[in-house]
mmCIF file of C-alpha atoms in Angstrom:
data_model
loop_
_atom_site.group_PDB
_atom_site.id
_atom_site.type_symbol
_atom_site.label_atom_id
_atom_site.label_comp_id
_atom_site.label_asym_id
_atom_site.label_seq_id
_atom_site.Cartn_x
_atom_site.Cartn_y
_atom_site.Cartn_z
ATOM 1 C CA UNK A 18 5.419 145.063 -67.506
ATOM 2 C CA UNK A 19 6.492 146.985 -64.127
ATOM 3 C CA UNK A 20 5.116 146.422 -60.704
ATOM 4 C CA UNK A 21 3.020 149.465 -59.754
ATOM 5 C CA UNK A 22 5.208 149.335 -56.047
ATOM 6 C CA UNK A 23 8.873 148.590 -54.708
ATOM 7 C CA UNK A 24 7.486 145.797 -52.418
ATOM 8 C CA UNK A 25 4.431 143.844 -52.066
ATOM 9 C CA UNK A 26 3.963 142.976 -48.189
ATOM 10 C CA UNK A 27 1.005 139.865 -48.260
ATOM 11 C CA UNK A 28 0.197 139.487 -44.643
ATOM 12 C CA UNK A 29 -0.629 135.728 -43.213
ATOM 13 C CA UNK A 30 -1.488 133.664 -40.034
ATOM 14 C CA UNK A 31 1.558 131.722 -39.011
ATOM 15 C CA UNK A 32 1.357 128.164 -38.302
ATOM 16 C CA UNK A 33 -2.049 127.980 -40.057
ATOM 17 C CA UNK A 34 -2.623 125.490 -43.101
ATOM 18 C CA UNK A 35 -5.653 126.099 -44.794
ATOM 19 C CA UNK A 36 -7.194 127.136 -48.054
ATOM 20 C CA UNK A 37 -6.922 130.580 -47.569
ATOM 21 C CA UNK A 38 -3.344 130.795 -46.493
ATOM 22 C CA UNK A 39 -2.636 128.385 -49.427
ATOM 23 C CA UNK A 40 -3.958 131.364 -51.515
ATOM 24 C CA UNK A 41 -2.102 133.873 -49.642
ATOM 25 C CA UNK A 42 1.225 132.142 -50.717
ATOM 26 C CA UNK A 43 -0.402 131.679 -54.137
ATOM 27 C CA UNK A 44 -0.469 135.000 -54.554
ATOM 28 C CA UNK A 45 3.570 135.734 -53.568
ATOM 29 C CA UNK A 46 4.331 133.431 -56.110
ATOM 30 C CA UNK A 47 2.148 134.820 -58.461
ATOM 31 C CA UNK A 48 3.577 138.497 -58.234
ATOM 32 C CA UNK A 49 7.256 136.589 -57.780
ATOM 33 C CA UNK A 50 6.874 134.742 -60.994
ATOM 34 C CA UNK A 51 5.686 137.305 -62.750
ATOM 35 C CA UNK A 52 9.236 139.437 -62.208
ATOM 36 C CA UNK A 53 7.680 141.391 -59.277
ATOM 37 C CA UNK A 54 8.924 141.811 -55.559
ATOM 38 C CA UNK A 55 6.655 140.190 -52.809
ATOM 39 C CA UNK A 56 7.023 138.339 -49.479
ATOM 40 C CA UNK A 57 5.059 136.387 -46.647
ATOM 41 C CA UNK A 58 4.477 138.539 -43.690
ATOM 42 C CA UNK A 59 3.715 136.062 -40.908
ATOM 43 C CA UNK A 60 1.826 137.689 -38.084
ATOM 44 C CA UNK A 61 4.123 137.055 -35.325
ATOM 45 C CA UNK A 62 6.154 139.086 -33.311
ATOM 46 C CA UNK A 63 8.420 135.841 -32.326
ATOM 47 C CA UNK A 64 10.815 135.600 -35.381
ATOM 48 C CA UNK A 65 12.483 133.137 -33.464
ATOM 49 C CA UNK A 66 9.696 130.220 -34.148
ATOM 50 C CA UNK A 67 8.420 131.193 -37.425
ATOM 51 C CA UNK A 68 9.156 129.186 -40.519
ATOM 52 C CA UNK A 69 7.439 127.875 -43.872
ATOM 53 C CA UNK A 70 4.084 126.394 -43.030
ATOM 54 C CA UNK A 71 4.316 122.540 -43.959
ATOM 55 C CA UNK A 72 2.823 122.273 -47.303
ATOM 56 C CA UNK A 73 3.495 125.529 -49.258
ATOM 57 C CA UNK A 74 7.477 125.510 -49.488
ATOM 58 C CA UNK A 75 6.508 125.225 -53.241
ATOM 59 C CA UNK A 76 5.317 128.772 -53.287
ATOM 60 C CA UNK A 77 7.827 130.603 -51.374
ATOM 61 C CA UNK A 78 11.100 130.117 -50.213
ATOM 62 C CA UNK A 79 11.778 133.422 -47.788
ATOM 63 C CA UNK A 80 9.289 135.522 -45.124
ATOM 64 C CA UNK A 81 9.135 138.110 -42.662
ATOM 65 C CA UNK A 82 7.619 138.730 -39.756
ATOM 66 C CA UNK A 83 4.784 141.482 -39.644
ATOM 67 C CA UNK A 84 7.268 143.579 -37.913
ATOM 68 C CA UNK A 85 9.927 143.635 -40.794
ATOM 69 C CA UNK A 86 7.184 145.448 -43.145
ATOM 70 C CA UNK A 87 8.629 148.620 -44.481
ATOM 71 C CA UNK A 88 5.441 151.310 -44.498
ATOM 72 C CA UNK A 89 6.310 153.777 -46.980
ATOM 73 C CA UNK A 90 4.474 155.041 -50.025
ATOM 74 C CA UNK A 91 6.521 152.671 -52.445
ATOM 75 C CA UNK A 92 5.211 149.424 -51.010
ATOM 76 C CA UNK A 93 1.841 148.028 -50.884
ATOM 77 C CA UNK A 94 -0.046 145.866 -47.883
ATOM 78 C CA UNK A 95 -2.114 142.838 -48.838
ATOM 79 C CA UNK A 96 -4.245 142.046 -45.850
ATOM 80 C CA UNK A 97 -7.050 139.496 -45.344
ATOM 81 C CA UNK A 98 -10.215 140.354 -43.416
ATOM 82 C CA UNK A 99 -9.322 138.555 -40.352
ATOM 83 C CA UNK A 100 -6.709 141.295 -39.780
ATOM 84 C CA UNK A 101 -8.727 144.791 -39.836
ATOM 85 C CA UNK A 102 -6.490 146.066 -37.338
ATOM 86 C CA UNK A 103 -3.503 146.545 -39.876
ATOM 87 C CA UNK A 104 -5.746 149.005 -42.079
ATOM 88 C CA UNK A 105 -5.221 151.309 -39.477
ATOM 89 C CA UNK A 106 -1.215 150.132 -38.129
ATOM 90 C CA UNK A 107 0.269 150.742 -41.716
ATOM 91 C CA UNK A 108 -0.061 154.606 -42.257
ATOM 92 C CA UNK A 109 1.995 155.205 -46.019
ATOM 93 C CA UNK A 110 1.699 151.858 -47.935
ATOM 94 C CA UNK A 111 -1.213 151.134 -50.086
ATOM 95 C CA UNK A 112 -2.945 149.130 -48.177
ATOM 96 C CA UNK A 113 -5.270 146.179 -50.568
ATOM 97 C CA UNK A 114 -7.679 143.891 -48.266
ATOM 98 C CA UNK A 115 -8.329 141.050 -49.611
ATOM 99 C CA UNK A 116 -12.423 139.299 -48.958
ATOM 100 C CA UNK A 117 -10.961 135.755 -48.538
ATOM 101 C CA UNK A 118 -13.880 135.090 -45.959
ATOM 102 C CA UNK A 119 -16.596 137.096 -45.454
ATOM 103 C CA UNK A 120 -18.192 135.027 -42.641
ATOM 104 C CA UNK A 121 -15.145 135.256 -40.559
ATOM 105 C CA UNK A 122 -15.158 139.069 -40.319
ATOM 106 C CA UNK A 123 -18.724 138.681 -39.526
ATOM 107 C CA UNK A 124 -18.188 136.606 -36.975
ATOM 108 C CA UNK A 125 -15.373 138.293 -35.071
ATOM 109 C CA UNK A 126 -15.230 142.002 -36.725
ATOM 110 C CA UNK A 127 -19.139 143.401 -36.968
ATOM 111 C CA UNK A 128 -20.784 142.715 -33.296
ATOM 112 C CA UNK A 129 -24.296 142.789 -33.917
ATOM 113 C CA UNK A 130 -24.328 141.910 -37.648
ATOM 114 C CA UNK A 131 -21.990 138.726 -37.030
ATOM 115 C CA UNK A 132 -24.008 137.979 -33.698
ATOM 116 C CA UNK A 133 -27.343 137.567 -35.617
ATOM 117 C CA UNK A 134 -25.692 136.420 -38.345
ATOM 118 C CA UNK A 135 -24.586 133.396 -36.326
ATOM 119 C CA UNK A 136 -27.037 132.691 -33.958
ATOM 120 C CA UNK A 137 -30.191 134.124 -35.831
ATOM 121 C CA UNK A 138 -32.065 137.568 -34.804
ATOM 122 C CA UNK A 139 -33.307 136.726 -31.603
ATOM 123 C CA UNK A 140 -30.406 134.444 -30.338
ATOM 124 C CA UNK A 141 -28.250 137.073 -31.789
ATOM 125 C CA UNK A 142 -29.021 139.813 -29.556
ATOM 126 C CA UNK A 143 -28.722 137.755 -26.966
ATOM 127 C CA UNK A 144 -25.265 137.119 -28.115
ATOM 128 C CA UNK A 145 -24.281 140.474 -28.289
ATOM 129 C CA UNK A 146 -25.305 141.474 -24.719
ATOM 130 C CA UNK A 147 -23.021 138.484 -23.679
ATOM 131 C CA UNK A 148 -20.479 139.809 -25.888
ATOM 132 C CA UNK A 149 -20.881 143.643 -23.741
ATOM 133 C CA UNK A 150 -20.527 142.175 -20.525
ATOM 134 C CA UNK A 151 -17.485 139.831 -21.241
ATOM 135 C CA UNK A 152 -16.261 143.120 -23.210
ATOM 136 C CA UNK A 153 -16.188 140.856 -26.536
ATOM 137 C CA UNK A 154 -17.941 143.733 -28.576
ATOM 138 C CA UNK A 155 -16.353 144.659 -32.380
ATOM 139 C CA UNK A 156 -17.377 146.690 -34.865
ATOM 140 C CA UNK A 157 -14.289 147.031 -37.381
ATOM 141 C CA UNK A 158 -16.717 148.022 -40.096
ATOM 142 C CA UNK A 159 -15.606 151.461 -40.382
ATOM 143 C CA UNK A 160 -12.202 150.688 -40.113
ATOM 144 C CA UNK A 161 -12.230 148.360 -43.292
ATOM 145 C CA UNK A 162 -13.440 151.343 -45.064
ATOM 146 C CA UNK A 163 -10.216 153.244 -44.719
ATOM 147 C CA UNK A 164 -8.394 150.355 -46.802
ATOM 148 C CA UNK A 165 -7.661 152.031 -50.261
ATOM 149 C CA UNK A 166 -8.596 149.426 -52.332
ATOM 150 C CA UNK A 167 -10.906 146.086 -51.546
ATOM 151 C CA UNK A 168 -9.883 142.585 -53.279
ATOM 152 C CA UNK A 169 -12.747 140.058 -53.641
ATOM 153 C CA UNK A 170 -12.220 135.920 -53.159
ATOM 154 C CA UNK A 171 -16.474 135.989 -54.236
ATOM 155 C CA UNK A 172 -19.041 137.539 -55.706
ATOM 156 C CA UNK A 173 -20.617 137.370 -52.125
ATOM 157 C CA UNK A 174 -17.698 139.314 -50.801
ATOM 158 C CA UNK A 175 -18.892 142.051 -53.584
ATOM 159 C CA UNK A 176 -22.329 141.416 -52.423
ATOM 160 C CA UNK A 177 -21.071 141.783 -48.689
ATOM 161 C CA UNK A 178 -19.414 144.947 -49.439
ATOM 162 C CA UNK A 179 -22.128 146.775 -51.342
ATOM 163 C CA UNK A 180 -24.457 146.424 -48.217
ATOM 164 C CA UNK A 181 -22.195 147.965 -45.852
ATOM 165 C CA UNK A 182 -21.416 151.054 -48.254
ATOM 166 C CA UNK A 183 -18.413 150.413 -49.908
ATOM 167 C CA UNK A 184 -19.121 150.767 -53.092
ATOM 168 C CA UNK A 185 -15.466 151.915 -54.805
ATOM 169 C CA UNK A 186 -11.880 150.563 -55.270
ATOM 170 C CA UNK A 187 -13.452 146.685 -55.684
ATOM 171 C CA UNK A 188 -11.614 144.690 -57.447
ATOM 172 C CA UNK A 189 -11.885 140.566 -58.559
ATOM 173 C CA UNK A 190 -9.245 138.397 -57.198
ATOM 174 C CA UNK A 191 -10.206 134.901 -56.403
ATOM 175 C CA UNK A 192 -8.332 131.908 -56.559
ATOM 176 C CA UNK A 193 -7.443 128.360 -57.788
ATOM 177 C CA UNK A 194 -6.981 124.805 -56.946
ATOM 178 C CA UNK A 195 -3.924 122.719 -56.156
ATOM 179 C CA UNK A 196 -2.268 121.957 -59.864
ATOM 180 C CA UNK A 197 -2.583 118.587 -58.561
ATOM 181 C CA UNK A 198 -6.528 118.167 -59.268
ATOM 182 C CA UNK A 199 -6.513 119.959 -62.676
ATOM 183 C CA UNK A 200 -3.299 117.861 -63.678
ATOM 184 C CA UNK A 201 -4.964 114.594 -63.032
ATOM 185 C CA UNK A 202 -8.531 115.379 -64.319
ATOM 186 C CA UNK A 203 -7.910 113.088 -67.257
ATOM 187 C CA UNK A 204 -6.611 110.206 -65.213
ATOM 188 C CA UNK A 205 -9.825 109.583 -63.515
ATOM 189 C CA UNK A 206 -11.377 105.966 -64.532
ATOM 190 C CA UNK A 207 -14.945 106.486 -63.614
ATOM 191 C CA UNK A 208 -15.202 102.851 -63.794
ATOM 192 C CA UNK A 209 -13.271 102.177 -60.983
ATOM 193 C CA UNK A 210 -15.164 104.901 -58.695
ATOM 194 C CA UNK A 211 -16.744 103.908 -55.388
ATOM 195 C CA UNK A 212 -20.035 104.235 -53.822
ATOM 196 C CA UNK A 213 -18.713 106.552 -51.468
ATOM 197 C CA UNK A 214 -20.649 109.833 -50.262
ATOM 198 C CA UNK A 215 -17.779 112.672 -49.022
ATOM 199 C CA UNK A 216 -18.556 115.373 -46.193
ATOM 200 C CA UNK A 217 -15.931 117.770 -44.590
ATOM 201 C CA UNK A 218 -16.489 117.073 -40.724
ATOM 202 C CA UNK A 219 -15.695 120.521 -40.213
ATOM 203 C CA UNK A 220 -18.192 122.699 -42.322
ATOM 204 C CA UNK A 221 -22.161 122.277 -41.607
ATOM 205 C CA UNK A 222 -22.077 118.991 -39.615
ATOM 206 C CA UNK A 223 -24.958 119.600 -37.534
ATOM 207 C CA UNK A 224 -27.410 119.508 -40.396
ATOM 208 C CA UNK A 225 -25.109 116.841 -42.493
ATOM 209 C CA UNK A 226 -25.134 113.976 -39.691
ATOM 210 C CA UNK A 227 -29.723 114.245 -40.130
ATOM 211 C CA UNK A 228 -28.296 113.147 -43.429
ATOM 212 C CA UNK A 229 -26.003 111.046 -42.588
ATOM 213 C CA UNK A 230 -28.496 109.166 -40.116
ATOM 214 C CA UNK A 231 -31.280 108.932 -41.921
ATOM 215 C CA UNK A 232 -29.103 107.166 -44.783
ATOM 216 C CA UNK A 233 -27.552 104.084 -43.310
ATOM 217 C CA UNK A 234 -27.285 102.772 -47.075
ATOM 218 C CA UNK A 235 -25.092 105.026 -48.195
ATOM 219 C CA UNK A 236 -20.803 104.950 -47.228
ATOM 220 C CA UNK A 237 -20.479 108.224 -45.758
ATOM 221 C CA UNK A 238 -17.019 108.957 -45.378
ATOM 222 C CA UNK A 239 -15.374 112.458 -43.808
ATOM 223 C CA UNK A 240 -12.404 114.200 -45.166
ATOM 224 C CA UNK A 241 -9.890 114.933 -41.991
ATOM 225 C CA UNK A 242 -6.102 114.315 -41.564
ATOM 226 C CA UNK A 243 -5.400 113.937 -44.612
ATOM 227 C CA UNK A 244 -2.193 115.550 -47.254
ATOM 228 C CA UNK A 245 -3.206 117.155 -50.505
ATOM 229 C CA UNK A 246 -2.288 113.531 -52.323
ATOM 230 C CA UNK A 247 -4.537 111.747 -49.931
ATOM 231 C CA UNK A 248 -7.506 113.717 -50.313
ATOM 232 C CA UNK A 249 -6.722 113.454 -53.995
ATOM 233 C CA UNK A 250 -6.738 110.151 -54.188
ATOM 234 C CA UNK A 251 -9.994 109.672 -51.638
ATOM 235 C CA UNK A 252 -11.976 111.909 -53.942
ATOM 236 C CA UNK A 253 -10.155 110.004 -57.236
ATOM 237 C CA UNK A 254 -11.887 107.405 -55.983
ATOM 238 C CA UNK A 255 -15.777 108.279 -54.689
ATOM 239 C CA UNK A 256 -18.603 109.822 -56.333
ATOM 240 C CA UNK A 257 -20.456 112.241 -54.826
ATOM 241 C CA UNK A 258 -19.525 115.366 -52.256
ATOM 242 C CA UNK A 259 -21.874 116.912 -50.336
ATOM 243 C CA UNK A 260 -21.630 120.001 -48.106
ATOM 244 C CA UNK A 261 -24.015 122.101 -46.341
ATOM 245 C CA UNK A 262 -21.677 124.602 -44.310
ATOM 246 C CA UNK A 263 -21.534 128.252 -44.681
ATOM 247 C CA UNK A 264 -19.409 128.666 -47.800
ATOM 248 C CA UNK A 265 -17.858 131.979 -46.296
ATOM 249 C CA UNK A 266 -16.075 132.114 -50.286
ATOM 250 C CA UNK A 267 -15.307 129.939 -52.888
ATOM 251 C CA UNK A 268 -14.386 127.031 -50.760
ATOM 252 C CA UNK A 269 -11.864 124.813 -52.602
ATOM 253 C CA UNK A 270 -13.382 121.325 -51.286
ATOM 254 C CA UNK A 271 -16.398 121.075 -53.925
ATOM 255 C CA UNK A 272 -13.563 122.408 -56.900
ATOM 256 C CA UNK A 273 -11.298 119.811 -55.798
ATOM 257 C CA UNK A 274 -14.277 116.775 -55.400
ATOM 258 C CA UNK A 275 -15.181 118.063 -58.844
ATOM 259 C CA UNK A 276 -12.121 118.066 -60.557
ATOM 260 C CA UNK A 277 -11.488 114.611 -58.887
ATOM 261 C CA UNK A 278 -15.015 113.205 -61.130
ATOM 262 C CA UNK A 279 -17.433 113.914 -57.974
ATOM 263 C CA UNK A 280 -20.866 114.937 -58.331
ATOM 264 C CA UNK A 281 -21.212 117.928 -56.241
ATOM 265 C CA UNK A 282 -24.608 118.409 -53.719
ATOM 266 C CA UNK A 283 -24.599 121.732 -51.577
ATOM 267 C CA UNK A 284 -26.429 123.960 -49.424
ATOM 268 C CA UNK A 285 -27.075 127.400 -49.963
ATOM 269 C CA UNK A 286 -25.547 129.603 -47.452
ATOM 270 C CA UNK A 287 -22.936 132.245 -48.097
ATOM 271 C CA UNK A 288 -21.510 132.166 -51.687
ATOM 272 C CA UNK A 289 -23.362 128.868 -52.094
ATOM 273 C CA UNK A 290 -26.012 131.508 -53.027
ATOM 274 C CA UNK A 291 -24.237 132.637 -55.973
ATOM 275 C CA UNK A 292 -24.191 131.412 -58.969
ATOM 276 C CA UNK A 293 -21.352 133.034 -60.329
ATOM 277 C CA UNK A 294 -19.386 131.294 -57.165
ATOM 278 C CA UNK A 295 -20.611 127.434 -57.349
ATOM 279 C CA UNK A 296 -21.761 127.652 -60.762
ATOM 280 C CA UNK A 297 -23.581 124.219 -60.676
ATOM 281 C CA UNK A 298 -27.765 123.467 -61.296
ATOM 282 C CA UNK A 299 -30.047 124.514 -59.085
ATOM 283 C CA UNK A 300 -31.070 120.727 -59.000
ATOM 284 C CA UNK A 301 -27.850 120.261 -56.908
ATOM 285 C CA UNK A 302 -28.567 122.965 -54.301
ATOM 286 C CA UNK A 303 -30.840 122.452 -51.061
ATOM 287 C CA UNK A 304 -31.783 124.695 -48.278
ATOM 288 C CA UNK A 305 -30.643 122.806 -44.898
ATOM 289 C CA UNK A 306 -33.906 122.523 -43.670
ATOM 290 C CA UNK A 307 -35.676 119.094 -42.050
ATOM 291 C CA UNK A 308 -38.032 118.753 -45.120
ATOM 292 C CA UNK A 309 -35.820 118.565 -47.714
ATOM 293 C CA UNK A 310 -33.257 116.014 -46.247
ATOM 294 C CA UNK A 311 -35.456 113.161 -48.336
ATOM 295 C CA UNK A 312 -34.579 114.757 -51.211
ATOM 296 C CA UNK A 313 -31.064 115.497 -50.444
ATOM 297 C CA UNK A 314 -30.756 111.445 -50.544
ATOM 298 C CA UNK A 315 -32.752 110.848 -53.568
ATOM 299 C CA UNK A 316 -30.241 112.894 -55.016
ATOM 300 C CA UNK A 317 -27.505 111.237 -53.270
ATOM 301 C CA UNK A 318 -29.009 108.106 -54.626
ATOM 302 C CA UNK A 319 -29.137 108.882 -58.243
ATOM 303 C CA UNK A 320 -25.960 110.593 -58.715
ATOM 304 C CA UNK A 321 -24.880 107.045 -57.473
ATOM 305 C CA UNK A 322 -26.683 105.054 -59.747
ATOM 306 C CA UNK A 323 -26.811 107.456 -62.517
ATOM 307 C CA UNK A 324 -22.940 108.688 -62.127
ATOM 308 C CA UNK A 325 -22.227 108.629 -66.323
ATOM 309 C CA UNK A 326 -25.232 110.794 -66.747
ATOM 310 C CA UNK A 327 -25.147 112.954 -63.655
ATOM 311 C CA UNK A 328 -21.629 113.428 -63.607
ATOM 312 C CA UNK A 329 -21.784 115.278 -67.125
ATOM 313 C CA UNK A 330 -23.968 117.966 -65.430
ATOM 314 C CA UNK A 331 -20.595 119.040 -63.798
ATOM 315 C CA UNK A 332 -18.487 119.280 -66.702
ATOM 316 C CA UNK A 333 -18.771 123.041 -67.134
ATOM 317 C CA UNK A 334 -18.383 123.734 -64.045
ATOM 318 C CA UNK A 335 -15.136 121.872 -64.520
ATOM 319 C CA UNK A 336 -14.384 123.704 -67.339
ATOM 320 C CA UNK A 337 -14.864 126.929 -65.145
ATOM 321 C CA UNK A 338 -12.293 125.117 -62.287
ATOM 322 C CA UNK A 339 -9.860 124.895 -64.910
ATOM 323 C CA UNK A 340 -9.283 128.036 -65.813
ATOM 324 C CA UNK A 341 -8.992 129.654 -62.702
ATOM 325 C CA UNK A 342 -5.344 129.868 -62.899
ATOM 326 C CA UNK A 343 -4.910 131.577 -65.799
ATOM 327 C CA UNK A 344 -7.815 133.869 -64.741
ATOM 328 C CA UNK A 345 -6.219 134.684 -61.388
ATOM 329 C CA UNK A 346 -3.105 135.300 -62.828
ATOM 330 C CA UNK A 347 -4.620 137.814 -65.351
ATOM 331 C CA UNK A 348 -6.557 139.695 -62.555
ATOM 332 C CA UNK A 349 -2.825 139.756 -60.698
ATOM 333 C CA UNK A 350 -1.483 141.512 -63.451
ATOM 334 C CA UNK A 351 -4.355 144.342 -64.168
ATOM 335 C CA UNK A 352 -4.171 144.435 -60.265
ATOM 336 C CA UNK A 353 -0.474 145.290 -59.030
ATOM 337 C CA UNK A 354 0.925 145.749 -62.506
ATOM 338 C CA UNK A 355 1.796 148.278 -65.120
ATOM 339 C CA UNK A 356 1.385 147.348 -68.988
ATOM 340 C CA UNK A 357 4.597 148.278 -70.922
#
C-alpha cells in the first residue's frame, strides 16, 4: 500500500483545542501510522510561538507553519472549511477540504445564506445590510468549488454540499472519539451513577437554561474547564446528556456521554437532523421550541428513574461509536492510498 502523494500538508488553527483540531491531528497520525508522509500545518506566519497544542502531543510529534507547505503536484492540501482562502493560495497540490463544520462556513463564508441562517429570514437580511456597511460581506461559495475533491465530517455536510451544486469528488471521512471513552466502556458501574443531568454551556444555552429553570429538581451540571480524564470521569459518573445547540457535525460530546453510560436527549438542528449522524430514537429528539420543554423533562425524568431500561435504547448507537475508528481508518486508506 503506497500513498497516492509525496506529502500530505493537513492545515490547522494554532493555539486552538477543540474537537475538530483533535481530528485534524487524528488524521496525521492516521496517514503517519499507516507508513505515509503527513504533517500539521499551523496557520501562523510567527514560527517563532508555535508549538504542539496542549493535549494532542500523542498524535504528532513535528509541524510546520502554513508557510513551510511545499505546493507542487506531488503533495496534497487537507484544508477545513474555516480556511476557503487556501483553495485558491495553493495553485499545484491537490487540494482535499475537509466539511468538519458546516455551520461555521455558514456563518463566516456565505453572507446571506449564513446571515439568515443565523438570525432567521427577516433578522437575516437585516444582518447582511449591517454586514455591507461595516464591509463584513463573504461569499466564498464559489471558491470552495475549485477544491478538487470535498471530504465530509456528516451526512449534513453531504446534504450541505448537494444544495449549493457540488455534486462530485465527495468523499466520507468522519471521525472518532478519544480511545479513552471506548477503552473504559466496560468499566462503567451503572450502579454507582448519579442523578446528574449534563449540558455543554457553550452549545444552545439560550433554549437549555428554559430547561434548566423550569426543572429545579433535577442536578444540572455544565461541562467547562475540564481535561479529557475529567470529563471522563464527570460523564462516568451521571446519567443523562442533553444538548440542544446547532450540531454543525458529528459533535463528539453526545459520543463521549454515550460511551460514558449516558442517556442521550438532543435537539434537532444541523446534523442532529440526520439520522445517519446521531443515530438514536426519535423519542430522544425535540425541536427547541417553548411547547415541548415539558416533555423534554418528562424525558429527563424517566431516563432517571428508568436508567437500566432507557439506557439499553443507546446500546447500538454505542455499538456504532465503537467502530468509528476502524471505519475512519478504512475511509483514510481508500482516500489518500494506493492498494498494492
Amino acid at each position: 500500500m503506497t500513498q497516492k502523494y509525496k506529502k500530505i500538508y493537513v492545515v490547522c488553527p494554532e493555539r486552538s483545542k477543540t474537537g475538530g483540531t483533535e481530528l485534524l491531528h487524528q488524521l496525521v497520525y492516521q496517514l503517519n501510522e499507516l507508513g505515509g508522509n503527513a504533517e500539521i500545518a499551523y496557520c501562523t506566519d510567527n514560527k517563532s510561538q508555535l508549538s504542539i497544542i496542549k493535549g494532542f502531543e500523542e498524535y504528532i510529534s513535528s509541524y510546520i507553519s502554513i508557510e513551510d507547505i511545499v505546493d507542487n503536484e506531488r503533495n496534497a492540501i487537507v484544508i477545513p472549511e474555516y480556511y476557503p482562502k487556501f483553495v485558491l493560495r495553493f495553485k499545484k497540490c491537490k487540494k482535499y477540504l475537509w466539511w468538519l463544520s458546516v455551520d461555521n462556513f455558514r456563518y463566516v463564508h456565505t453572507g446571506l445564506d449564513g446571515a439568515i441562517f443565523e438570525n432567521g429570514p427577516f433578522l437575516g437580511l437585516l444582518c447582511v445590510a449591517k454586514r455591507i456597511a461595516e464591509k463584513r460581506f463573504y461569499n466564498d461559495i464559489e471558491t470552495v468549488k475549485k477544491a478538487d475533491y470535498h471530504l465530509c465530517q456528516s451526512f449534513y455536510a453531504i446534504d450541505y454540499l448537494k444544495k449549493i451544486g457540488i455534486n462530485s469528488n465527495i468523499e466520507y471521512l468522519s471521525d472518532y472519539i478519544n480511545d479513552i471513552y471506548v477503552s473504559n466502556y466496560n468499566n462503567i458501574d451503572n450502579s454507582k451513577k448519579e442523578n446528574i443531568v449534563l449540558y455543554n454551556p457553550k452549545k444552545g444555552y439560550e433554549f437549555t437554561r428554559k430547561i434548566i429553570k423550569k426543572s429545579p429538581h433535577l442536578n444540572w451540571t455544565p461541562i467547562q474547564n475540564l481535561t479529557t480524564e475529567q470529563v471522563q470521569n464527570l460523564m462516568a459518573k451521571s446519567k443523562v446528556y442533553i444538548d440542544f445547540g446547532n450540531f454543525p457535525g458529528k459533535d463528539r460530546f453526545p459520543r463521549e456521554a454515550s460511551m460514558s453510560g449516558c442517556c442521550i436527549i438532543t435537539g434537532k438542528r444541523g446534523a442532529a437532523a440526520f439520522q445517519e449522524d446521531v443515530p438514536i430514537y426519535e423519542k430522544y429528539k425535540f425541536d427547541d421550541i417553548q411547547k415541548n420543554i415539558p416533555l423534554i423533562i418528562d424525558c429527563i425524568n424517566k431516563c432517571i428513574h428508568d436508567f437500566n431500561d432507557s439506557s439499553r435504547d443507546f446500546d447500538e448507537y454505542r455499538h456504532t461509536i465503537a467502530g468509528e475508528k476502524e471505519k475512519f481508518v478504512s475511509d483514510v486508506k481508500k482516500i489518500f492510498f494506493i492498494e498494492g
